Short mmCIF file of C-alpha atoms in Angstrom, two decimals:
data_model
loop_
_atom_site.label_atom_id
_atom_site.label_comp_id
_atom_site.label_asym_id
_atom_site.label_seq_id
_atom_site.Cartn_x
_atom_site.Cartn_y
_atom_site.Cartn_z
CA MET A 1 139.34 47.61 121.39
CA ALA A 2 137.18 44.70 122.53
CA PRO A 3 137.48 41.47 120.53
CA VAL A 4 134.70 40.51 118.12
CA THR A 5 131.90 38.95 120.09
CA ALA A 6 128.69 37.24 119.10
CA ALA A 7 126.91 40.45 120.06
CA GLY A 8 129.19 42.44 117.75
CA GLU A 9 128.33 40.21 114.82
CA GLU A 10 124.62 40.34 115.66
CA MET A 11 124.71 44.13 115.90
CA HIS A 12 126.37 44.35 112.51
CA ALA A 13 123.72 42.05 111.05
CA LEU A 14 121.02 44.34 112.48
CA VAL A 15 122.70 47.36 110.86
CA GLU A 16 122.73 45.57 107.51
CA ARG A 17 119.07 44.66 107.86
CA LEU A 18 117.99 48.22 108.68
CA TYR A 19 120.24 49.88 106.12
CA PRO A 20 117.97 49.71 103.01
CA LEU A 21 114.95 51.31 104.73
CA CYS A 22 114.05 54.89 103.87
CA ARG A 23 113.67 56.68 107.19
CA SER A 24 112.79 60.29 107.92
CA ILE A 25 111.43 62.25 110.88
CA THR A 26 107.97 60.74 110.19
CA GLY A 27 106.48 58.02 108.06
CA ASP A 28 106.36 54.34 107.33
CA GLY A 29 110.15 53.98 107.24
CA VAL A 30 110.30 54.84 110.95
CA ARG A 31 107.51 52.35 111.66
CA ALA A 32 109.26 49.62 109.67
CA THR A 33 112.46 50.31 111.59
CA LEU A 34 110.66 50.06 114.92
CA ASP A 35 108.95 46.85 113.79
CA ILE A 36 112.38 45.29 113.33
CA VAL A 37 113.66 46.64 116.65
CA GLY A 38 110.49 45.23 118.18
CA GLU A 39 111.65 41.75 117.20
CA TYR A 40 114.54 42.21 119.63
CA LEU A 41 112.82 44.22 122.39
CA PRO A 42 109.21 44.73 123.48
CA LEU A 43 108.37 48.32 122.54
CA GLN A 44 105.70 50.79 123.48
CA VAL A 45 105.08 52.69 120.24
CA HIS A 46 103.64 56.21 120.34
CA GLU A 47 101.88 58.05 117.50
CA VAL A 48 101.61 61.83 117.90
CA PRO A 49 99.25 63.58 115.46
CA THR A 50 100.30 66.25 112.99
CA GLY A 51 99.67 69.71 114.40
CA THR A 52 100.33 68.76 118.04
CA GLN A 53 102.11 71.57 119.83
CA VAL A 54 105.31 70.27 121.44
CA LEU A 55 107.16 72.98 123.35
CA ASP A 56 108.02 75.67 120.76
CA TRP A 57 107.54 73.26 117.85
CA THR A 58 104.61 71.67 116.02
CA VAL A 59 104.51 68.06 114.86
CA PRO A 60 104.82 68.30 111.05
CA GLN A 61 102.94 66.53 108.33
CA GLU A 62 103.88 62.94 107.70
CA TRP A 63 106.08 62.17 104.68
CA ASN A 64 106.05 58.94 102.73
CA ILE A 65 107.63 58.02 99.42
CA ARG A 66 107.07 55.14 97.03
CA ASP A 67 109.32 55.90 94.05
CA ALA A 68 111.47 58.61 92.53
CA TYR A 69 113.80 58.90 89.57
CA VAL A 70 115.46 61.11 86.98
CA ALA A 71 115.39 59.64 83.47
CA ASP A 72 117.73 60.92 80.75
CA PRO A 73 116.67 61.78 77.17
CA ALA A 74 117.05 58.10 76.24
CA GLY A 75 114.74 57.01 79.08
CA ASN A 76 117.47 55.57 81.31
CA ARG A 77 117.08 56.16 85.05
CA VAL A 78 120.30 57.94 85.88
CA VAL A 79 119.13 58.66 89.43
CA ASP A 80 116.91 56.05 91.05
CA PHE A 81 115.39 56.01 94.54
CA ALA A 82 115.09 52.24 94.25
CA ALA A 83 118.89 51.99 94.27
CA SER A 84 119.33 54.09 97.43
CA SER A 85 117.04 56.14 99.66
CA LEU A 86 119.74 58.82 99.75
CA HIS A 87 119.00 59.73 96.14
CA VAL A 88 115.97 61.84 97.12
CA LEU A 89 116.07 65.04 99.13
CA GLY A 90 114.36 64.09 102.37
CA TYR A 91 110.77 65.38 102.63
CA SER A 92 110.63 66.20 98.91
CA VAL A 93 107.18 67.26 97.76
CA PRO A 94 105.73 65.29 94.83
CA VAL A 95 106.79 66.28 91.34
CA ALA A 96 106.06 65.05 87.82
CA ALA A 97 107.74 67.11 85.14
CA THR A 98 110.00 67.21 82.13
CA MET A 99 112.72 69.84 82.04
CA PRO A 100 116.09 70.63 80.49
CA LEU A 101 119.26 69.74 82.37
CA ASP A 102 120.07 73.40 83.05
CA GLU A 103 116.78 73.82 84.92
CA LEU A 104 117.15 70.48 86.70
CA ARG A 105 120.62 71.37 88.01
CA GLY A 106 119.11 73.69 90.62
CA HIS A 107 117.50 70.65 92.25
CA LEU A 108 120.55 68.39 92.20
CA HIS A 109 122.96 67.95 95.13
CA THR A 110 126.46 66.47 94.81
CA LEU A 111 129.80 66.33 96.61
CA PRO A 112 132.44 67.58 94.16
CA GLU A 113 135.22 66.81 96.66
CA HIS A 114 134.08 63.14 96.72
CA PRO A 115 132.81 62.62 93.19
CA ALA A 116 131.77 58.96 93.70
CA TRP A 117 129.71 59.59 96.85
CA VAL A 118 126.04 60.57 97.17
CA PRO A 119 125.27 63.21 99.82
CA TYR A 120 122.43 63.09 102.38
CA ARG A 121 120.25 66.21 102.28
CA THR A 122 116.83 67.12 103.70
CA SER A 123 114.26 69.92 103.63
CA TYR A 124 111.96 69.13 106.53
CA TYR A 125 110.30 72.46 107.17
CA ARG A 126 110.38 74.15 103.75
CA PRO A 127 108.49 72.74 100.75
CA GLU A 128 111.13 71.68 98.24
CA TRP A 129 112.09 68.81 96.00
CA GLY A 130 115.43 67.51 94.85
CA PHE A 131 117.78 64.64 94.14
CA CYS A 132 121.19 63.66 95.51
CA LEU A 133 123.67 61.97 93.23
CA ALA A 134 127.35 61.37 92.65
CA GLN A 135 129.23 64.20 90.97
CA GLU A 136 130.57 61.72 88.42
CA THR A 137 127.00 60.80 87.51
CA LEU A 138 126.11 64.45 86.97
CA ASP A 139 129.23 65.02 84.92
CA ALA A 140 128.18 62.22 82.56
CA MET A 141 124.62 63.52 82.03
CA PRO A 142 124.17 64.97 78.51
CA ASP A 143 122.15 68.05 77.72
CA GLY A 144 118.54 67.44 76.83
CA GLU A 145 115.11 66.95 78.36
CA TYR A 146 114.89 64.90 81.57
CA GLU A 147 111.86 63.21 83.06
CA VAL A 148 111.56 63.91 86.78
CA ARG A 149 109.27 61.93 89.10
CA ILE A 150 108.89 61.94 92.88
CA ASP A 151 105.95 59.82 94.02
CA SER A 152 105.64 61.08 97.59
CA THR A 153 102.92 62.28 99.94
CA LEU A 154 103.05 65.02 102.53
CA ALA A 155 99.82 64.89 104.53
CA ASP A 156 98.43 64.98 108.05
CA GLY A 157 99.49 61.87 109.91
CA HIS A 158 101.71 61.16 112.90
CA LEU A 159 105.20 61.35 114.33
CA THR A 160 106.22 57.93 115.61
CA TYR A 161 108.62 57.05 118.44
CA ALA A 162 109.05 54.09 120.76
CA GLU A 163 110.23 53.28 124.28
CA HIS A 164 111.53 50.19 125.99
CA VAL A 165 111.90 50.01 129.77
CA VAL A 166 114.25 47.76 131.74
CA PRO A 167 112.81 47.74 135.28
CA GLY A 168 115.17 48.52 138.13
CA GLN A 169 115.17 48.35 141.90
CA VAL A 170 114.19 52.02 142.09
CA ALA A 171 111.89 54.13 139.95
CA ASP A 172 114.47 56.80 139.18
CA GLU A 173 115.51 56.49 135.56
CA VAL A 174 118.49 56.49 133.26
CA LEU A 175 117.48 57.64 129.77
CA VAL A 176 119.27 56.07 126.79
CA SER A 177 118.40 57.76 123.50
CA CYS A 178 119.20 57.19 119.83
CA HIS A 179 117.73 58.72 116.68
CA VAL A 180 115.82 56.68 114.10
CA CYS A 181 115.29 59.30 111.39
CA HIS A 182 118.33 58.89 109.16
CA PRO A 183 117.95 56.80 105.99
CA SER A 184 120.75 54.59 104.64
CA LEU A 185 123.51 55.77 106.99
CA ALA A 186 125.16 52.98 108.95
CA ASN A 187 127.26 54.79 111.53
CA ASP A 188 124.90 57.73 111.83
CA ASN A 189 122.85 56.21 113.29
CA LEU A 190 122.06 52.55 112.71
CA ALA A 191 125.05 51.57 114.86
CA GLY A 192 123.57 53.62 117.71
CA ILE A 193 120.26 51.80 117.36
CA ALA A 194 122.02 48.42 117.37
CA VAL A 195 124.12 49.24 120.45
CA ALA A 196 121.02 50.50 122.27
CA VAL A 197 119.13 47.29 121.48
CA PHE A 198 121.88 45.02 122.76
CA LEU A 199 122.56 47.23 125.77
CA ALA A 200 118.91 46.92 126.79
CA ARG A 201 119.10 43.16 126.42
CA ALA A 202 122.28 43.01 128.50
CA LEU A 203 120.75 45.12 131.29
CA ALA A 204 117.70 42.87 131.39
CA GLU A 205 119.94 39.91 132.25
CA ARG A 206 120.38 41.36 135.73
CA THR A 207 118.24 43.56 137.95
CA PRO A 208 119.84 47.00 137.71
CA TRP A 209 119.54 49.58 140.45
CA TYR A 210 118.06 52.26 138.21
CA THR A 211 115.20 51.83 135.79
CA TYR A 212 116.54 52.21 132.25
CA ARG A 213 114.32 53.85 129.64
CA PHE A 214 115.38 53.44 126.01
CA LEU A 215 114.06 56.01 123.57
CA PHE A 216 114.01 55.38 119.83
CA ALA A 217 112.88 58.65 118.28
CA PRO A 218 113.49 60.94 115.30
CA GLY A 219 116.24 63.47 115.94
CA THR A 220 115.34 66.91 117.32
CA ILE A 221 111.57 66.89 116.78
CA GLY A 222 111.28 63.41 118.30
CA ALA A 223 113.24 64.31 121.43
CA ILE A 224 111.32 67.58 121.75
CA THR A 225 108.03 65.69 121.41
CA TRP A 226 109.09 63.19 124.08
CA LEU A 227 110.14 65.97 126.44
CA ALA A 228 106.84 67.79 125.91
CA ARG A 229 104.90 64.62 126.71
CA ASN A 230 107.03 63.55 129.68
CA ALA A 231 107.66 66.72 131.69
CA GLU A 232 106.60 64.99 134.92
CA ARG A 233 108.92 62.05 134.30
CA VAL A 234 111.77 64.34 133.41
CA ARG A 235 111.48 66.52 136.49
CA GLY A 236 109.43 64.23 138.72
CA PRO A 237 108.71 64.62 142.42
CA SER A 238 111.70 64.74 144.73
CA PRO A 239 112.38 61.49 146.62
CA ALA A 240 111.22 61.27 150.19
CA PRO A 241 113.77 62.44 152.77
CA GLY A 242 116.03 59.70 154.02
CA GLY A 243 116.23 57.49 150.97
CA PRO A 244 115.60 56.85 147.30
CA PRO A 245 112.16 56.11 145.84
CA GLY A 246 110.81 52.63 146.38
CA PRO A 247 111.14 49.69 143.99
CA VAL A 248 108.97 49.22 140.92
CA GLU A 249 107.85 45.99 139.32
CA PRO A 250 106.59 46.67 135.80
CA GLY A 251 106.80 44.06 133.07
CA ALA A 252 109.49 44.24 130.42
CA GLY A 253 108.85 47.09 128.02
CA GLU A 254 106.21 48.71 130.25
CA ALA A 255 106.43 52.06 131.99
CA PRO A 256 107.41 51.96 135.67
CA ALA A 257 105.15 53.20 138.39
CA ALA A 258 104.59 56.94 138.61
CA GLY A 259 107.13 58.84 140.65
CA GLY A 260 110.35 58.11 138.80
CA ARG A 261 112.36 60.86 137.23
CA VAL A 262 115.27 61.02 134.86
CA ARG A 263 118.44 61.21 136.95
CA HIS A 264 121.00 60.43 134.26
CA GLY A 265 121.10 59.93 130.52
CA LEU A 266 123.20 59.01 127.52
CA VAL A 267 122.72 59.68 123.82
CA LEU A 268 124.22 57.03 121.52
CA ALA A 269 125.35 58.15 118.06
CA CYS A 270 128.04 57.23 115.52
CA ALA A 271 128.71 54.14 117.61
CA GLY A 272 130.26 51.78 115.08
CA ASP A 273 133.23 53.28 113.23
CA PRO A 274 136.78 52.17 114.12
CA GLY A 275 137.78 55.56 115.56
CA ARG A 276 138.56 56.23 119.20
CA LEU A 277 135.71 56.70 121.65
CA THR A 278 134.47 60.22 122.32
CA TYR A 279 132.35 61.32 125.26
CA LYS A 280 130.63 64.69 125.08
CA GLN A 281 129.78 65.99 128.53
CA SER A 282 126.39 67.26 129.62
CA ARG A 283 125.69 70.96 129.79
CA ARG A 284 126.42 70.79 133.53
CA GLY A 285 129.85 69.31 132.93
CA ASP A 286 129.93 67.76 136.39
CA ALA A 287 126.85 65.56 136.26
CA GLU A 288 127.29 62.08 137.66
CA ILE A 289 127.12 60.55 134.18
CA ASP A 290 130.00 62.85 133.14
CA ARG A 291 132.15 61.69 136.04
CA VAL A 292 131.29 58.05 135.46
CA LEU A 293 132.18 58.12 131.76
CA ARG A 294 135.40 60.02 132.43
CA HIS A 295 136.39 57.48 135.09
CA VAL A 296 135.54 54.44 132.96
CA LEU A 297 137.35 55.75 129.90
CA ASP A 298 140.35 57.08 131.80
CA THR A 299 140.90 53.78 133.62
CA SER A 300 140.10 51.51 130.68
CA GLY A 301 143.28 52.05 128.68
CA ARG A 302 141.17 52.72 125.59
CA PRO A 303 142.10 55.60 123.28
CA HIS A 304 139.43 58.23 123.90
CA ARG A 305 138.58 61.90 124.03
CA ILE A 306 136.42 63.92 126.42
CA ASP A 307 134.68 66.90 124.82
CA GLU A 308 133.03 69.86 126.50
CA PHE A 309 129.33 70.42 125.91
CA THR A 310 128.24 72.50 122.95
CA PRO A 311 124.62 73.32 122.03
CA TYR A 312 125.06 71.62 118.66
CA GLY A 313 125.06 67.94 117.87
CA TYR A 314 122.49 65.28 118.67
CA ASP A 315 119.62 65.19 121.13
CA GLU A 316 121.77 65.83 124.19
CA ARG A 317 121.19 69.49 123.30
CA GLN A 318 117.43 69.02 123.82
CA PHE A 319 117.75 67.10 127.08
CA CYS A 320 120.34 69.61 128.34
CA SER A 321 118.37 72.71 127.32
CA PRO A 322 118.28 75.09 130.30
CA GLY A 323 114.63 74.47 131.19
CA PHE A 324 115.28 70.74 131.62
CA ASP A 325 119.04 70.75 132.33
CA LEU A 326 119.24 66.98 132.54
CA GLY A 327 122.51 65.23 133.23
CA VAL A 328 122.69 63.70 129.74
CA GLY A 329 125.94 63.20 127.84
CA SER A 330 126.65 61.69 124.45
CA LEU A 331 128.83 58.70 123.61
CA SER A 332 130.15 58.14 120.10
CA ARG A 333 133.25 56.99 118.38
CA THR A 334 134.23 59.58 115.77
CA PRO A 335 131.78 62.44 116.45
CA TYR A 336 129.31 63.86 113.94
CA ALA A 337 130.95 65.56 110.96
CA GLY A 338 134.31 64.24 112.17
CA TYR A 339 134.80 61.59 109.49
CA PRO A 340 134.71 62.10 105.69
CA GLU A 341 131.90 59.58 105.14
CA TYR A 342 129.51 61.48 107.44
CA HIS A 343 126.12 62.09 105.77
CA THR A 344 127.15 60.39 102.54
CA SER A 345 126.61 57.08 100.79
CA ALA A 346 130.07 56.04 102.03
CA ASP A 347 128.55 55.71 105.52
CA ASN A 348 127.52 52.16 104.68
CA PRO A 349 127.75 48.86 106.58
CA ASP A 350 131.37 48.44 105.49
CA LEU A 351 132.29 51.53 107.55
CA VAL A 352 131.06 50.06 110.83
CA THR A 353 132.63 46.99 112.38
CA PRO A 354 131.53 44.32 114.86
CA GLU A 355 134.65 45.08 116.92
CA ALA A 356 133.83 48.78 117.26
CA MET A 357 130.20 48.21 118.16
CA ALA A 358 131.18 45.53 120.68
CA ASP A 359 133.63 47.99 122.22
CA THR A 360 131.01 50.74 122.45
CA LEU A 361 128.60 48.28 124.03
CA ALA A 362 131.25 47.19 126.55
CA VAL A 363 131.92 50.79 127.62
CA CYS A 364 128.20 51.40 128.11
CA ARG A 365 127.91 48.29 130.25
CA GLU A 366 130.94 49.27 132.31
CA ALA A 367 129.64 52.80 132.80
CA PHE A 368 126.18 51.71 133.87
CA ALA A 369 127.68 49.15 136.26
CA VAL A 370 129.51 52.01 137.97
CA LEU A 371 126.44 54.25 137.91
CA ASP A 372 124.26 51.52 139.40
CA ARG A 373 126.64 50.82 142.29
CA ASN A 374 127.73 54.35 143.09
CA ARG A 375 126.33 54.71 146.60
CA ARG A 376 126.89 57.07 149.51
CA TYR A 377 127.46 55.44 152.89
CA VAL A 378 127.60 56.57 156.49
CA ASN A 379 130.31 55.24 158.82
CA LEU A 380 128.61 53.74 161.88
CA SER A 381 131.85 53.74 163.86
CA PRO A 382 133.27 57.16 162.98
CA TYR A 383 135.24 57.82 166.18
CA GLY A 384 138.63 56.39 165.48
CA GLU A 385 139.38 53.48 163.21
CA PRO A 386 137.17 50.45 163.94
CA GLN A 387 138.91 47.19 164.69
CA LEU A 388 138.72 45.28 161.43
CA GLY A 389 140.58 42.18 162.62
CA ARG A 390 138.05 41.08 165.21
CA ARG A 391 135.33 41.33 162.56
CA GLY A 392 137.24 38.97 160.29
CA LEU A 393 137.80 41.61 157.62
CA TYR A 394 141.58 41.27 157.61
CA ASP A 395 141.35 37.50 157.65
CA SER A 396 139.15 37.62 154.55
CA LEU A 397 142.05 39.18 152.67
CA GLY A 398 144.55 36.44 153.47
CA GLY A 399 146.28 35.03 150.42
CA ARG A 400 144.88 37.64 148.05
CA SER A 401 147.41 39.14 145.69
CA ASP A 402 145.72 42.53 146.11
CA ALA A 403 145.37 42.26 149.90
CA LYS A 404 147.11 45.59 150.55
CA GLU A 405 145.01 47.37 147.94
CA ALA A 406 141.81 45.84 149.36
CA GLN A 407 142.81 46.90 152.89
CA MET A 408 143.47 50.45 151.71
CA ALA A 409 140.09 50.46 150.00
CA MET A 410 138.39 49.59 153.30
CA LEU A 411 140.20 52.39 155.08
CA TRP A 412 139.32 54.89 152.35
CA VAL A 413 135.66 53.86 152.37
CA LEU A 414 135.51 54.26 156.14
CA SER A 415 137.23 57.62 155.93
CA LEU A 416 134.90 59.06 153.29
CA SER A 417 131.63 57.43 154.38
CA ASP A 418 130.12 60.64 155.72
CA GLY A 419 126.93 60.65 153.67
CA GLU A 420 128.43 63.23 151.32
CA HIS A 421 130.99 61.22 149.37
CA SER A 422 130.10 58.47 146.91
CA LEU A 423 132.10 55.36 146.07
CA LEU A 424 133.15 57.08 142.86
CA ASP A 425 134.55 59.90 145.03
CA VAL A 426 136.50 57.26 146.95
CA ALA A 427 137.87 55.68 143.79
CA GLU A 428 138.89 59.04 142.31
CA ARG A 429 140.51 60.35 145.48
CA SER A 430 142.29 57.12 146.41
CA GLY A 431 143.31 56.14 142.89
CA LEU A 432 141.95 52.65 143.54
CA PRO A 433 139.86 50.69 141.01
CA PHE A 434 136.14 51.23 141.41
CA GLU A 435 135.57 47.45 141.63
CA THR A 436 137.97 47.23 144.57
CA VAL A 437 136.19 50.09 146.32
CA VAL A 438 132.79 48.44 145.79
CA ALA A 439 134.09 45.14 147.19
CA ALA A 440 135.41 46.96 150.26
CA ALA A 441 132.10 48.74 150.79
CA ASP A 442 130.22 45.44 150.48
CA ALA A 443 132.48 43.85 153.11
CA LEU A 444 132.13 46.79 155.49
CA HIS A 445 128.37 46.90 155.00
CA GLY A 446 128.15 43.17 155.69
CA ALA A 447 130.10 43.70 158.92
CA GLY A 448 127.68 46.41 160.02
CA LEU A 449 130.29 49.20 159.92
CA ILE A 450 128.58 51.36 157.26
CA LYS A 451 125.04 51.89 156.08
CA ALA A 452 123.61 53.31 152.86
#
């Protein structure tokens, strides 16, 4: 795992700052979250009205909550929203009532197998109310009349999401997505938000080849809404024959010129626990992003796992749905539902570490460096092996400890530069490091022996 870096500590501080906010699929908690993210990155914030048809779904009413509690017969708040946003069933309708404990029990959610933990539960699309609490709290509640209050509103409003764009040399895009709808859950998914923020900042320090679009949206309905509103960007016009689309020059945080389309994508989730890295492949299974992540993880020496695609999980399932079929995978550490603290109060800032988030960030940077430089070349001297010595290519290797490896990389690049094979193909087939292959291609291109 990568050592603790300043970025790791800053990401953990961001998680701690976001942790107390009550988020849901709509509402002021999402806006407050995006306001904080907006201090790190310029964002374009979108508000989509309730009732808007988005593919097979409809944007729901907006939910906001101010206070909620359960008070025992003595007037003590035994369950209090002010202590944790997890204490209220997400999207609970308002309630003001007094009832006996036996009646109240039908609206209480606990985790008997973890009696000290509070579960995370929601009821987005069915009117309901309820509270989540520790089993040990419930066990200590005496019989009697309980005061129940949920001061919430469910009314026409908006679904909110935001985008940040890192301009590239071409308009074609890489989509990086994370969900912003979960309340006080640090790994799922505040760590994903933090890694996305610092990844965007790292990419902006150079001029990447692709344009990188970062999407901060509520899970499921947010991704579906974005897809419904961006069908042209997702599919886009095909590039002109003979080359990629031309360069774009938007300002930071602004949309690139029309004509780009999503070529690759990555969903970030559960990005901060100490477990090994897990990459879930796209529905295609052989998309370029799948090959890049496999290569980076396999050659990194990091403990990791590669999972096949399943139509369950995070928003990769929306981006990979058959009508869109985007090459979008998902990177996490321990996957959803794979750690005991998942969707409980134990998923707190102590569960995520600066080291783990720094490691996730490093893998993303390594993967996108490969993706950005993975070109196809054509050998301009394909009849026999060109004479490398008279072009000074052998001399440039003199004294290098990896001279033989670098020479083999040149020969492999020349051999596979037929317009069909990429540099990643070369690295995989030759067993040589991708960086060595890129250096060889740069030298051969500079000598006029290959062209992109």
